[in-house]
Tab-separated table of C-alpha atoms in Angstrom:
chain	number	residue	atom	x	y	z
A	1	UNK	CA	-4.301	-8.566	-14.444
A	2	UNK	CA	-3.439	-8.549	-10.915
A	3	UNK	CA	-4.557	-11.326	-8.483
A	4	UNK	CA	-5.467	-10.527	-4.763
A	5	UNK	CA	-3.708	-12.133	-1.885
A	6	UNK	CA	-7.252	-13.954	-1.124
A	7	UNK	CA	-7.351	-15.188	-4.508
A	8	UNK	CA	-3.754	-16.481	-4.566
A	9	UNK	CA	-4.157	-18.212	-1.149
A	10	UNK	CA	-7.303	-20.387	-2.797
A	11	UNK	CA	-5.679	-21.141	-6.341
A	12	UNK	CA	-2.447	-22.178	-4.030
A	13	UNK	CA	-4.728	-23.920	-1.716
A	14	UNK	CA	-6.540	-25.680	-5.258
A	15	UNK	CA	-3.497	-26.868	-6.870
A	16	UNK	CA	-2.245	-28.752	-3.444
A	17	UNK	CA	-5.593	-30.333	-2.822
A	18	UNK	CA	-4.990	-31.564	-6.534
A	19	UNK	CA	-1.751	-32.837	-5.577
A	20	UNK	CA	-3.169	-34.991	-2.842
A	21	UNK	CA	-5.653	-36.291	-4.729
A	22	UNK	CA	-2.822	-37.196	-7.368
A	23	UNK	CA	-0.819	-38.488	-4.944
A	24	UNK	CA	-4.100	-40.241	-2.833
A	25	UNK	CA	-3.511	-43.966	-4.542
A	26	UNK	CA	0.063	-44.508	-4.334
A	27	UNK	CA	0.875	-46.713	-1.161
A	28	UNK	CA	4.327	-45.832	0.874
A	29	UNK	CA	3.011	-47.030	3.680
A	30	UNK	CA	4.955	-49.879	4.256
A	31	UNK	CA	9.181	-50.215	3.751
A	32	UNK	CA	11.159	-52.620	1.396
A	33	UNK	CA	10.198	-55.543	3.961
A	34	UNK	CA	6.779	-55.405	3.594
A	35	UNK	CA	6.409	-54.270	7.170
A	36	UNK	CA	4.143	-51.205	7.927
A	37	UNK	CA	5.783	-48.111	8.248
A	38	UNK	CA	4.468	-45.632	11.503
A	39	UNK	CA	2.477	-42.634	10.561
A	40	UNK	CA	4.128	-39.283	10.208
A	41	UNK	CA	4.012	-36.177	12.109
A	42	UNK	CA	2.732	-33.648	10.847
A	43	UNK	CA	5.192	-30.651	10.600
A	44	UNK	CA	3.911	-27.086	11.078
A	45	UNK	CA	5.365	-23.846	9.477
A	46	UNK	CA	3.918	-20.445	9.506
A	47	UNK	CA	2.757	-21.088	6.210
A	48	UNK	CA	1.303	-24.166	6.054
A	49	UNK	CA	-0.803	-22.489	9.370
A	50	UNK	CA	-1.859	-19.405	7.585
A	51	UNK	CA	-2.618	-21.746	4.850
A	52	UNK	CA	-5.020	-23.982	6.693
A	53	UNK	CA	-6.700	-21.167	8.952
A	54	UNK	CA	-7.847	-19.061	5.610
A	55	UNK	CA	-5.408	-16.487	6.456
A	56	UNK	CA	-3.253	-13.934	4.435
A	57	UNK	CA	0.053	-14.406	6.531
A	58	UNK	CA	0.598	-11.229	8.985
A	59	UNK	CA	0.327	-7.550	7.760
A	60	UNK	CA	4.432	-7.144	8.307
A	61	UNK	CA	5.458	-3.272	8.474
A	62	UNK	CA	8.495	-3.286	6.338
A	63	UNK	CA	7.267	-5.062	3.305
A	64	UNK	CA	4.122	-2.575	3.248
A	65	UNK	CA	6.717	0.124	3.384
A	66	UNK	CA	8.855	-1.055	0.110
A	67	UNK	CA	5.596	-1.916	-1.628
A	68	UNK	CA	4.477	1.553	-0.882
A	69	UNK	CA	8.136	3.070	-1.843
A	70	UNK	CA	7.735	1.082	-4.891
A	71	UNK	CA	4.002	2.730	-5.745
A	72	UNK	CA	5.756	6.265	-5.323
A	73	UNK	CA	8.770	5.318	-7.249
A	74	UNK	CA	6.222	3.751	-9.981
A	75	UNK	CA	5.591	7.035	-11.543
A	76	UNK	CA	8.057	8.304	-13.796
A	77	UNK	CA	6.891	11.491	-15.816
A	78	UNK	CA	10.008	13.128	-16.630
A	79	UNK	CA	9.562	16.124	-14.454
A	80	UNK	CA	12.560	16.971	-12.396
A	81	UNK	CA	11.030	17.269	-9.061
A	82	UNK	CA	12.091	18.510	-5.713
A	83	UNK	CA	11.907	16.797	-2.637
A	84	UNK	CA	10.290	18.766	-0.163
A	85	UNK	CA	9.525	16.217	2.788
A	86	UNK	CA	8.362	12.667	2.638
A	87	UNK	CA	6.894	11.147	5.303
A	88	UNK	CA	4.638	8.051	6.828
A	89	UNK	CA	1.473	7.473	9.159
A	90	UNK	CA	0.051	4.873	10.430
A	91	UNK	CA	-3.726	4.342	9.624
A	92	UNK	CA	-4.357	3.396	13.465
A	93	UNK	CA	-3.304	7.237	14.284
A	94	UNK	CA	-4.541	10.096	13.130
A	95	UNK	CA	-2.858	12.142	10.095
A	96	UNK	CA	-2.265	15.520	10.229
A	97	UNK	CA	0.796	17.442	8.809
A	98	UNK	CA	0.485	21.153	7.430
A	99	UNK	CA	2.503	22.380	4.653
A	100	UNK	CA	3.479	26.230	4.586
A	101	UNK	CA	4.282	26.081	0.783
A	102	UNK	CA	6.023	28.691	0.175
A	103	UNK	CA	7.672	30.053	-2.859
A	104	UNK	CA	6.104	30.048	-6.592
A	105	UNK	CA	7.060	26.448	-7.416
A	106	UNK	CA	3.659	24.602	-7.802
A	107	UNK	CA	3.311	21.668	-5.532
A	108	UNK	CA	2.676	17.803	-6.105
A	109	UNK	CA	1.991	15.478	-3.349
A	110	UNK	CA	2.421	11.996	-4.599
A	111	UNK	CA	0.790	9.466	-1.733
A	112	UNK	CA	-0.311	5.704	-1.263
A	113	UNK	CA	-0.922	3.610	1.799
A	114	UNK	CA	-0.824	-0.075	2.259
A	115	UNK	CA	-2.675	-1.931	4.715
A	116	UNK	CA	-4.283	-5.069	5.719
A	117	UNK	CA	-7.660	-5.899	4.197
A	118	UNK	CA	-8.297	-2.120	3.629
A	119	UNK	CA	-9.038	-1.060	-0.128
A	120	UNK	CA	-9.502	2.655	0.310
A	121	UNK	CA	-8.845	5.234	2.721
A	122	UNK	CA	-10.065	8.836	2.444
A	123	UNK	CA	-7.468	11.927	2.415
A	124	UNK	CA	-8.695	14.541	3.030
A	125	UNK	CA	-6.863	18.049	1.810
A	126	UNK	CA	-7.287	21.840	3.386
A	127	UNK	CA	-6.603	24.858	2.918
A	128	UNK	CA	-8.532	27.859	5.258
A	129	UNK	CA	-12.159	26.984	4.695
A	130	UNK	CA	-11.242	24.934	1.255
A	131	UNK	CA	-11.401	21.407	1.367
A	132	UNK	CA	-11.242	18.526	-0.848
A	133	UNK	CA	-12.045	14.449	0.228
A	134	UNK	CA	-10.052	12.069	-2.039
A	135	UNK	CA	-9.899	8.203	-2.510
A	136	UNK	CA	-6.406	6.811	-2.189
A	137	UNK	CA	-6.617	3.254	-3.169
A	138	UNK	CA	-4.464	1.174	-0.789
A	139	UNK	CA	-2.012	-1.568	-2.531
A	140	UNK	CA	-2.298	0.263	-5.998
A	141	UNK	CA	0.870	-0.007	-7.987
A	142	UNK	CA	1.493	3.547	-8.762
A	143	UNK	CA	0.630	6.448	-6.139
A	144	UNK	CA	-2.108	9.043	-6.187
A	145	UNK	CA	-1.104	12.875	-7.089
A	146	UNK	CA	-2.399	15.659	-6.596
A	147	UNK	CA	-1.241	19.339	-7.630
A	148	UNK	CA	-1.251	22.510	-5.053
A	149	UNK	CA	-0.438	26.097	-6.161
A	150	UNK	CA	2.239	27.826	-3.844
A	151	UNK	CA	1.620	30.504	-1.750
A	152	UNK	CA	-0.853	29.499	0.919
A	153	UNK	CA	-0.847	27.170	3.877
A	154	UNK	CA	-2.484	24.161	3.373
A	155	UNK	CA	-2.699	20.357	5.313
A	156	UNK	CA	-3.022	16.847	4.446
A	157	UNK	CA	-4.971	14.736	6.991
A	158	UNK	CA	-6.980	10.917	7.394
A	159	UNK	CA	-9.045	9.891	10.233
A	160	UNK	CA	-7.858	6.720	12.536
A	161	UNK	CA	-8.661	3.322	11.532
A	162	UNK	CA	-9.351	2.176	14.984
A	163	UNK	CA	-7.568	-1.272	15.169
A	164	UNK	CA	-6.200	-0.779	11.671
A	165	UNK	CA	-3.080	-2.420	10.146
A	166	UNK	CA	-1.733	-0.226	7.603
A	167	UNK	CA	0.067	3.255	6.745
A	168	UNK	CA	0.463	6.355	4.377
A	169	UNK	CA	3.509	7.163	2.546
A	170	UNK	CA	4.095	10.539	0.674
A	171	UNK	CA	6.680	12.832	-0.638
A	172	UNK	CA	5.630	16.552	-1.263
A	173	UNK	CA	7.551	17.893	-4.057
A	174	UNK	CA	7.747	21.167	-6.250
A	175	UNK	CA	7.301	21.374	-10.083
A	176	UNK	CA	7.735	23.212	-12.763
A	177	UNK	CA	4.353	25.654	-13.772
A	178	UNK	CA	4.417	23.612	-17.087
A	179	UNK	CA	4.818	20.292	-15.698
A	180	UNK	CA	1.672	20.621	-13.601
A	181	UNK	CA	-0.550	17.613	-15.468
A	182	UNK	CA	-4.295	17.857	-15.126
A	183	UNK	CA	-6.085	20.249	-12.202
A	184	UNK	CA	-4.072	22.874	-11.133
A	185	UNK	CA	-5.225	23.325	-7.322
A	186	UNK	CA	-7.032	19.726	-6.505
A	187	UNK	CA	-7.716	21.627	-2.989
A	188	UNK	CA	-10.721	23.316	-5.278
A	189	UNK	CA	-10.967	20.376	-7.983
A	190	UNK	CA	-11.810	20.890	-11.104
């Protein structure tokens, strides 16, 4: 089972209130003479503000890039394939890279994204009047895929999240004929 960041921040935010309330009773008010002791200041971190706003702490760049690294590194199906190009986008631009694909080496495109409060994002893929709208779900553990035959141009591209906090990560590789798994050309679908 996997727990969402929102879900984290109120179980984390439930077990301290618990530890207050534990710790509500018990008097350290006053030192070994008896005599009151003054009030303590209250120390802020980043945390313990993120904590009491509601907030996830701060979309942060790099970790979305390992996590995303880590969904396209998830996937281990014993094909031997080659790197063709890997790239990243940021949701707040526009995506749009074409691929020549040349050769007879069937094509995979393994890509995720990661972002800030974003689920989904829609990739969309072309080739001349061909084209397919997919799902990528964003923070998933193990990347989408998606199999191209050679031979023909074709281009990967997402619309702008205007104001969006987030990116794509892929690698384009070629296969094997016999290691393509499931549709053959998702440009068509099956």
């Amino acid at each position: 089972m996997r727990i969402r960041p929102t879900l984290r921040l109120c179980l984390a935010t439930a077990a301290m209130a618990g530890l207050l309330v534990g710790c509500a009773d018990k008097d350290d008010s006053r030192d070994k003479h008896g005599e009151k002791k003054p009030a303590a200041q209250p120390t802020t971190s980043r945390s313990s503000q993120d904590t009491s706003s509601g907030n996830a702490p701060a979309w942060e760049p790099d970790d979305a890039l390992q996590r995303a690294e880590r969904a396209l590194d998830a996937y281990d199906d014993g094909t031997n394939p080659k790197l063709v190009d890997t790239d990243t986008s940021y949701i707040a631009d526009p995506l749009a890279k074409t691929y020549e694909a040349p050769g007879d080496r069937p094509y995979r495109l393994d890509i995720t994204c990661n972002t800030d409060g974003i689920e989904e994002l829609t990739l969309t893929l072309t080739r001349g009047d061909e084209e397919q709208p997919y799902g990528i779900g964003c923070g998933d553990p193990e990347a989408d895929q998606f199999n191209i035959p050679p031979g023909k141009p074709f281009k990967i591209s997402a619309d702008p999240v205007k104001d969006g906090a987030g990116l794509f990560l892929w690698r384009l590789n070629t296969i094997a004929p016999e290691d393509v798994e499931g549709c053959e050309d998702d440009i068509k679908s099956c």
